[in-house]
XYZ file of N, CA, C and O in Angstrom:
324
model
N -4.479 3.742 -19.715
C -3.421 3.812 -18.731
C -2.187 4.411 -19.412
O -1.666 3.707 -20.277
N -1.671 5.538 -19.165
C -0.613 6.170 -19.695
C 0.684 6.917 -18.387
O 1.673 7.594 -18.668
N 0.186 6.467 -16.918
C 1.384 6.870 -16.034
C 1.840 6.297 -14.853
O 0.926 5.533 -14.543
N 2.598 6.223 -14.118
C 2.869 5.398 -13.167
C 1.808 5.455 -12.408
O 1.130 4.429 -12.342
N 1.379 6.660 -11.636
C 0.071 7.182 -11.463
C -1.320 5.924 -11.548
O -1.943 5.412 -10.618
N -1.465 5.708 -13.133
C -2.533 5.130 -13.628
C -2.197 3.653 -12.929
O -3.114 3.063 -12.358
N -1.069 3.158 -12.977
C -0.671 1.621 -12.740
C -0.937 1.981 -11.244
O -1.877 1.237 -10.966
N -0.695 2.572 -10.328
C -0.839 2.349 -8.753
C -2.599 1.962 -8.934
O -3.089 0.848 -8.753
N -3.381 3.284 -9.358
C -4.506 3.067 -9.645
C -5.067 1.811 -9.581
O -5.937 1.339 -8.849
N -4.324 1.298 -10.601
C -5.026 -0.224 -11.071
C -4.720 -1.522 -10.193
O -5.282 -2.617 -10.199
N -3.708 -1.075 -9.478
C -3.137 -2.467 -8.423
C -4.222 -1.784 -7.195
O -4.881 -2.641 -6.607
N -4.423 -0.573 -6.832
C -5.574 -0.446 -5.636
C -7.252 -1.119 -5.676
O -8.027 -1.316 -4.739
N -7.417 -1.356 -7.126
C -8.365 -1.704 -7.727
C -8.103 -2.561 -6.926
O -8.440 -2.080 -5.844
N -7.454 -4.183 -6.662
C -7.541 -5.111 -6.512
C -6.844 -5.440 -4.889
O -6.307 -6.472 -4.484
N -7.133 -3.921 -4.066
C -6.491 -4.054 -2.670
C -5.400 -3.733 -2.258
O -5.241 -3.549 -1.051
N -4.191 -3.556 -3.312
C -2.932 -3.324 -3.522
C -2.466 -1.839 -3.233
O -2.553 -0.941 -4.070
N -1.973 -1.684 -1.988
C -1.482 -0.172 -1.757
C 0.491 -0.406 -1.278
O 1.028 -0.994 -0.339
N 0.942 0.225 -2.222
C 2.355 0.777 -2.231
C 2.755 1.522 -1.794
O 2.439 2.658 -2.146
N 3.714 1.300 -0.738
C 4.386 2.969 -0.651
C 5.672 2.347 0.445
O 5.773 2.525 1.659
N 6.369 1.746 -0.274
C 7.857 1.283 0.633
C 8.595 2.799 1.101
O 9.158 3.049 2.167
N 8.412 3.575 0.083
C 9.019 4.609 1.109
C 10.237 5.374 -0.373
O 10.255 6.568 -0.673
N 10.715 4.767 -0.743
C 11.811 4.849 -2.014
C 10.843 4.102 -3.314
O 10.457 2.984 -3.657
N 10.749 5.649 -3.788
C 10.078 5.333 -5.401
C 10.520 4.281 -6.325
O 9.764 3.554 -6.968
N 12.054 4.252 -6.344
C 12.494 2.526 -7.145
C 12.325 1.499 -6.399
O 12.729 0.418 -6.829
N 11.702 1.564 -5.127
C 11.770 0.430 -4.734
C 9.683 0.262 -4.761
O 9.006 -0.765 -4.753
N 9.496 0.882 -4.774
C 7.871 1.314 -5.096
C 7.458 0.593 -6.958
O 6.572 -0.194 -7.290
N 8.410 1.209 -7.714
C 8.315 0.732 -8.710
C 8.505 -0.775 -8.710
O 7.606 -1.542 -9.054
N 9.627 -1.144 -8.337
C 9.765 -2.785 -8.748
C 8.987 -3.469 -7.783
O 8.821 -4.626 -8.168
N 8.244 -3.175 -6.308
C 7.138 -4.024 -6.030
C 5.731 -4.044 -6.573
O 4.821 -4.752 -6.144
N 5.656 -3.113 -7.648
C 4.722 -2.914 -8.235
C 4.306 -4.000 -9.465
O 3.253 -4.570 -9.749
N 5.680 -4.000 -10.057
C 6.000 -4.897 -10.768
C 5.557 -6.439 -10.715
O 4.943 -7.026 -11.607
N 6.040 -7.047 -9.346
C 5.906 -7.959 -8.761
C 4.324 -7.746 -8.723
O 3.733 -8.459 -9.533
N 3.926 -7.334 -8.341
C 1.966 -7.219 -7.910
C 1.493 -7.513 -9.052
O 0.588 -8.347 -9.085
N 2.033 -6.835 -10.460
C 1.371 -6.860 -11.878
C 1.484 -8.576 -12.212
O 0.669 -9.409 -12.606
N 2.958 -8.622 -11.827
C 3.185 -10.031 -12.169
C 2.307 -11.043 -11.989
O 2.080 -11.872 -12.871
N 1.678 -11.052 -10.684
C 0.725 -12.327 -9.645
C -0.689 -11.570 -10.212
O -1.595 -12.404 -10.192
N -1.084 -10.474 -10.627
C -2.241 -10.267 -11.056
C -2.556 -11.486 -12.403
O -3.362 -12.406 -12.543
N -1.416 -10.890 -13.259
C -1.436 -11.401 -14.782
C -1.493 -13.232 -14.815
O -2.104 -13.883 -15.663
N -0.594 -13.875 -13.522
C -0.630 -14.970 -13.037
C -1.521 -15.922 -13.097
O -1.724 -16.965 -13.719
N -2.297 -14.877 -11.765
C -3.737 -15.595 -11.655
C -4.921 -15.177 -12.462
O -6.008 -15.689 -12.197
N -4.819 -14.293 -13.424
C -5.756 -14.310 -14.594
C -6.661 -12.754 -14.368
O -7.524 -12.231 -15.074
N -6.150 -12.401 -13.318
C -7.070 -11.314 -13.131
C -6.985 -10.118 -13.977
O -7.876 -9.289 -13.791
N -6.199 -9.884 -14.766
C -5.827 -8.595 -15.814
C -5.972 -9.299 -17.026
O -6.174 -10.513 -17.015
N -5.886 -8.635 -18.095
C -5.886 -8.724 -19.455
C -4.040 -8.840 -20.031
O -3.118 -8.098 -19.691
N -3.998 -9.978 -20.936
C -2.434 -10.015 -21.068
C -2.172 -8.221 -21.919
O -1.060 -7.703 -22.016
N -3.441 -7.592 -22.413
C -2.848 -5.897 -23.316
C -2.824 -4.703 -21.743
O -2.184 -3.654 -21.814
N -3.602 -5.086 -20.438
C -2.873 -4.707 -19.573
C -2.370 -4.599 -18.888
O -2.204 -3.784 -17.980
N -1.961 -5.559 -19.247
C -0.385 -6.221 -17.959
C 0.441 -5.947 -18.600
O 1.340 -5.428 -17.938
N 0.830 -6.072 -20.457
C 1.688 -5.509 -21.270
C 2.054 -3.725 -20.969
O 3.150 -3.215 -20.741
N 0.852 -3.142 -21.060
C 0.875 -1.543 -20.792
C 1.216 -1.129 -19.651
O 1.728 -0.022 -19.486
N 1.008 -1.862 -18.819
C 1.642 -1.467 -16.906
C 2.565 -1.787 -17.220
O 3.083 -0.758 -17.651
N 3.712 -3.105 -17.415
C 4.768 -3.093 -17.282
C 6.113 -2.462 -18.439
O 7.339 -2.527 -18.348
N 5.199 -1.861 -19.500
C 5.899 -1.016 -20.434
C 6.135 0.755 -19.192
O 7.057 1.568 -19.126
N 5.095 0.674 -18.611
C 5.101 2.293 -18.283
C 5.848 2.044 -16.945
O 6.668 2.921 -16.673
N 5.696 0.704 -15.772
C 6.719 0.714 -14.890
C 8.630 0.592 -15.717
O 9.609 1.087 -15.157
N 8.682 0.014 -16.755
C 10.074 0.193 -17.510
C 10.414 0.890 -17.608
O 11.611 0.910 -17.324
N 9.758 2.268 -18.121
C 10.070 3.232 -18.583
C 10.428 4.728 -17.139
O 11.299 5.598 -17.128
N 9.344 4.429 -16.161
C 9.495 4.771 -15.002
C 10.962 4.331 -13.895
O 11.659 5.068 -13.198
N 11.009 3.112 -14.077
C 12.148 2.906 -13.209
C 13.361 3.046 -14.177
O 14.444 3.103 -13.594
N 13.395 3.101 -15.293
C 14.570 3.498 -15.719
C 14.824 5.273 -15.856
O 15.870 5.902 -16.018
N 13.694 5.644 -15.745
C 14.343 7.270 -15.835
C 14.775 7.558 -13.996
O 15.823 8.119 -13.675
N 13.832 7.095 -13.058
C 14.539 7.058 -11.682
C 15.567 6.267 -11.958
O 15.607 6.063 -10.745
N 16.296 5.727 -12.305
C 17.862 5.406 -12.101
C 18.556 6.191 -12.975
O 19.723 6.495 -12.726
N 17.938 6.604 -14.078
C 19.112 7.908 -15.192
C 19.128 9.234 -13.982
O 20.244 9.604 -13.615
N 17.900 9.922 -13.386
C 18.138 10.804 -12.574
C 16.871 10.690 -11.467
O 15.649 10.838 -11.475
N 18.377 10.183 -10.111
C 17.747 9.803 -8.799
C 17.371 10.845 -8.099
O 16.438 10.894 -7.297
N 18.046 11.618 -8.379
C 18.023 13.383 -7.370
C 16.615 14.278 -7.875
O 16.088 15.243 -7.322
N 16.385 13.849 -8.633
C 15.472 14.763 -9.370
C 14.376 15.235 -8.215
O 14.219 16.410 -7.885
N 13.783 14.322 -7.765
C 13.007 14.877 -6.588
C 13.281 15.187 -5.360
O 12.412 15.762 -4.705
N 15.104 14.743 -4.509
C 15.574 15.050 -4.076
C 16.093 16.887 -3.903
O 16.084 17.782 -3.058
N 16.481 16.660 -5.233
C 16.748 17.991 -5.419
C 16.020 19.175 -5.295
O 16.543 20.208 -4.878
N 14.892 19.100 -5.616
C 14.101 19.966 -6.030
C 13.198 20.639 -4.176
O 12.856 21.752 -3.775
N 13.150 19.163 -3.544
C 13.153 19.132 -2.265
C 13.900 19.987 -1.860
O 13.484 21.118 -1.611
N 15.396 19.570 -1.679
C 16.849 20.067 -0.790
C 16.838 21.948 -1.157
O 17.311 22.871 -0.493
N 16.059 21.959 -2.530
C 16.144 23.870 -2.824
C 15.277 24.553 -1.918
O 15.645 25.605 -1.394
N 13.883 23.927 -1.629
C 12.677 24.190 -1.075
C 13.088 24.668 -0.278
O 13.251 25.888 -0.280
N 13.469 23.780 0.877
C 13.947 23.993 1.680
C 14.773 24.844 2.381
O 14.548 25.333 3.488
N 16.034 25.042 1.469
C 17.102 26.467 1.667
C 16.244 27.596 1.427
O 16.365 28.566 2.175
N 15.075 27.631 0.147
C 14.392 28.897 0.736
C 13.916 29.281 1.426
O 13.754 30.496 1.544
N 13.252 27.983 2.589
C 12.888 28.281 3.374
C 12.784 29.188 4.932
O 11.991 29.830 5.621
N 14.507 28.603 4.875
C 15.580 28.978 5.588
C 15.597 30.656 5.900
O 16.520 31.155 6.545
């Protein structure tokens, strides 16, 4: 498991489909899901460690830069124009 990608993966494994709509908010219910997996015993404590290293690292670069996919959107678009 090496991407946010891989972690959705692994919460569908167990029924778990995400998609609030806003990627940080996607990330931290994800979080929460890993949490109640690791809880009730169903993951391994090395990958519940590795999901929630790669959701950290994920929701902190969406809060360093929020626009990033915004942006890239909002250009599309004007070319479209």
């Amino acid at each position: 498991m090496k991407t946010y990608n891989d972690v959705l993966k692994l919460l569908k494994q167990f029924g778990t489909y995400i998609h609030v709509g806003k990627r940080l908010y996607d990330m931290e219910l994800a979080a929460i899901e890993l949490d109640r997996l690791a809880k009730s015993g169903l993951i391994d404590r090395k990958t519940y460690a590795t999901a929630k290293i790669i959701l950290n690292h994920e929701h902190e670069e969406e809060q360093r830069h929020p626009l990033k996919l915004q942006q890239k959107t909002h250009s599309e678009e004007q070319s479209n124009d």
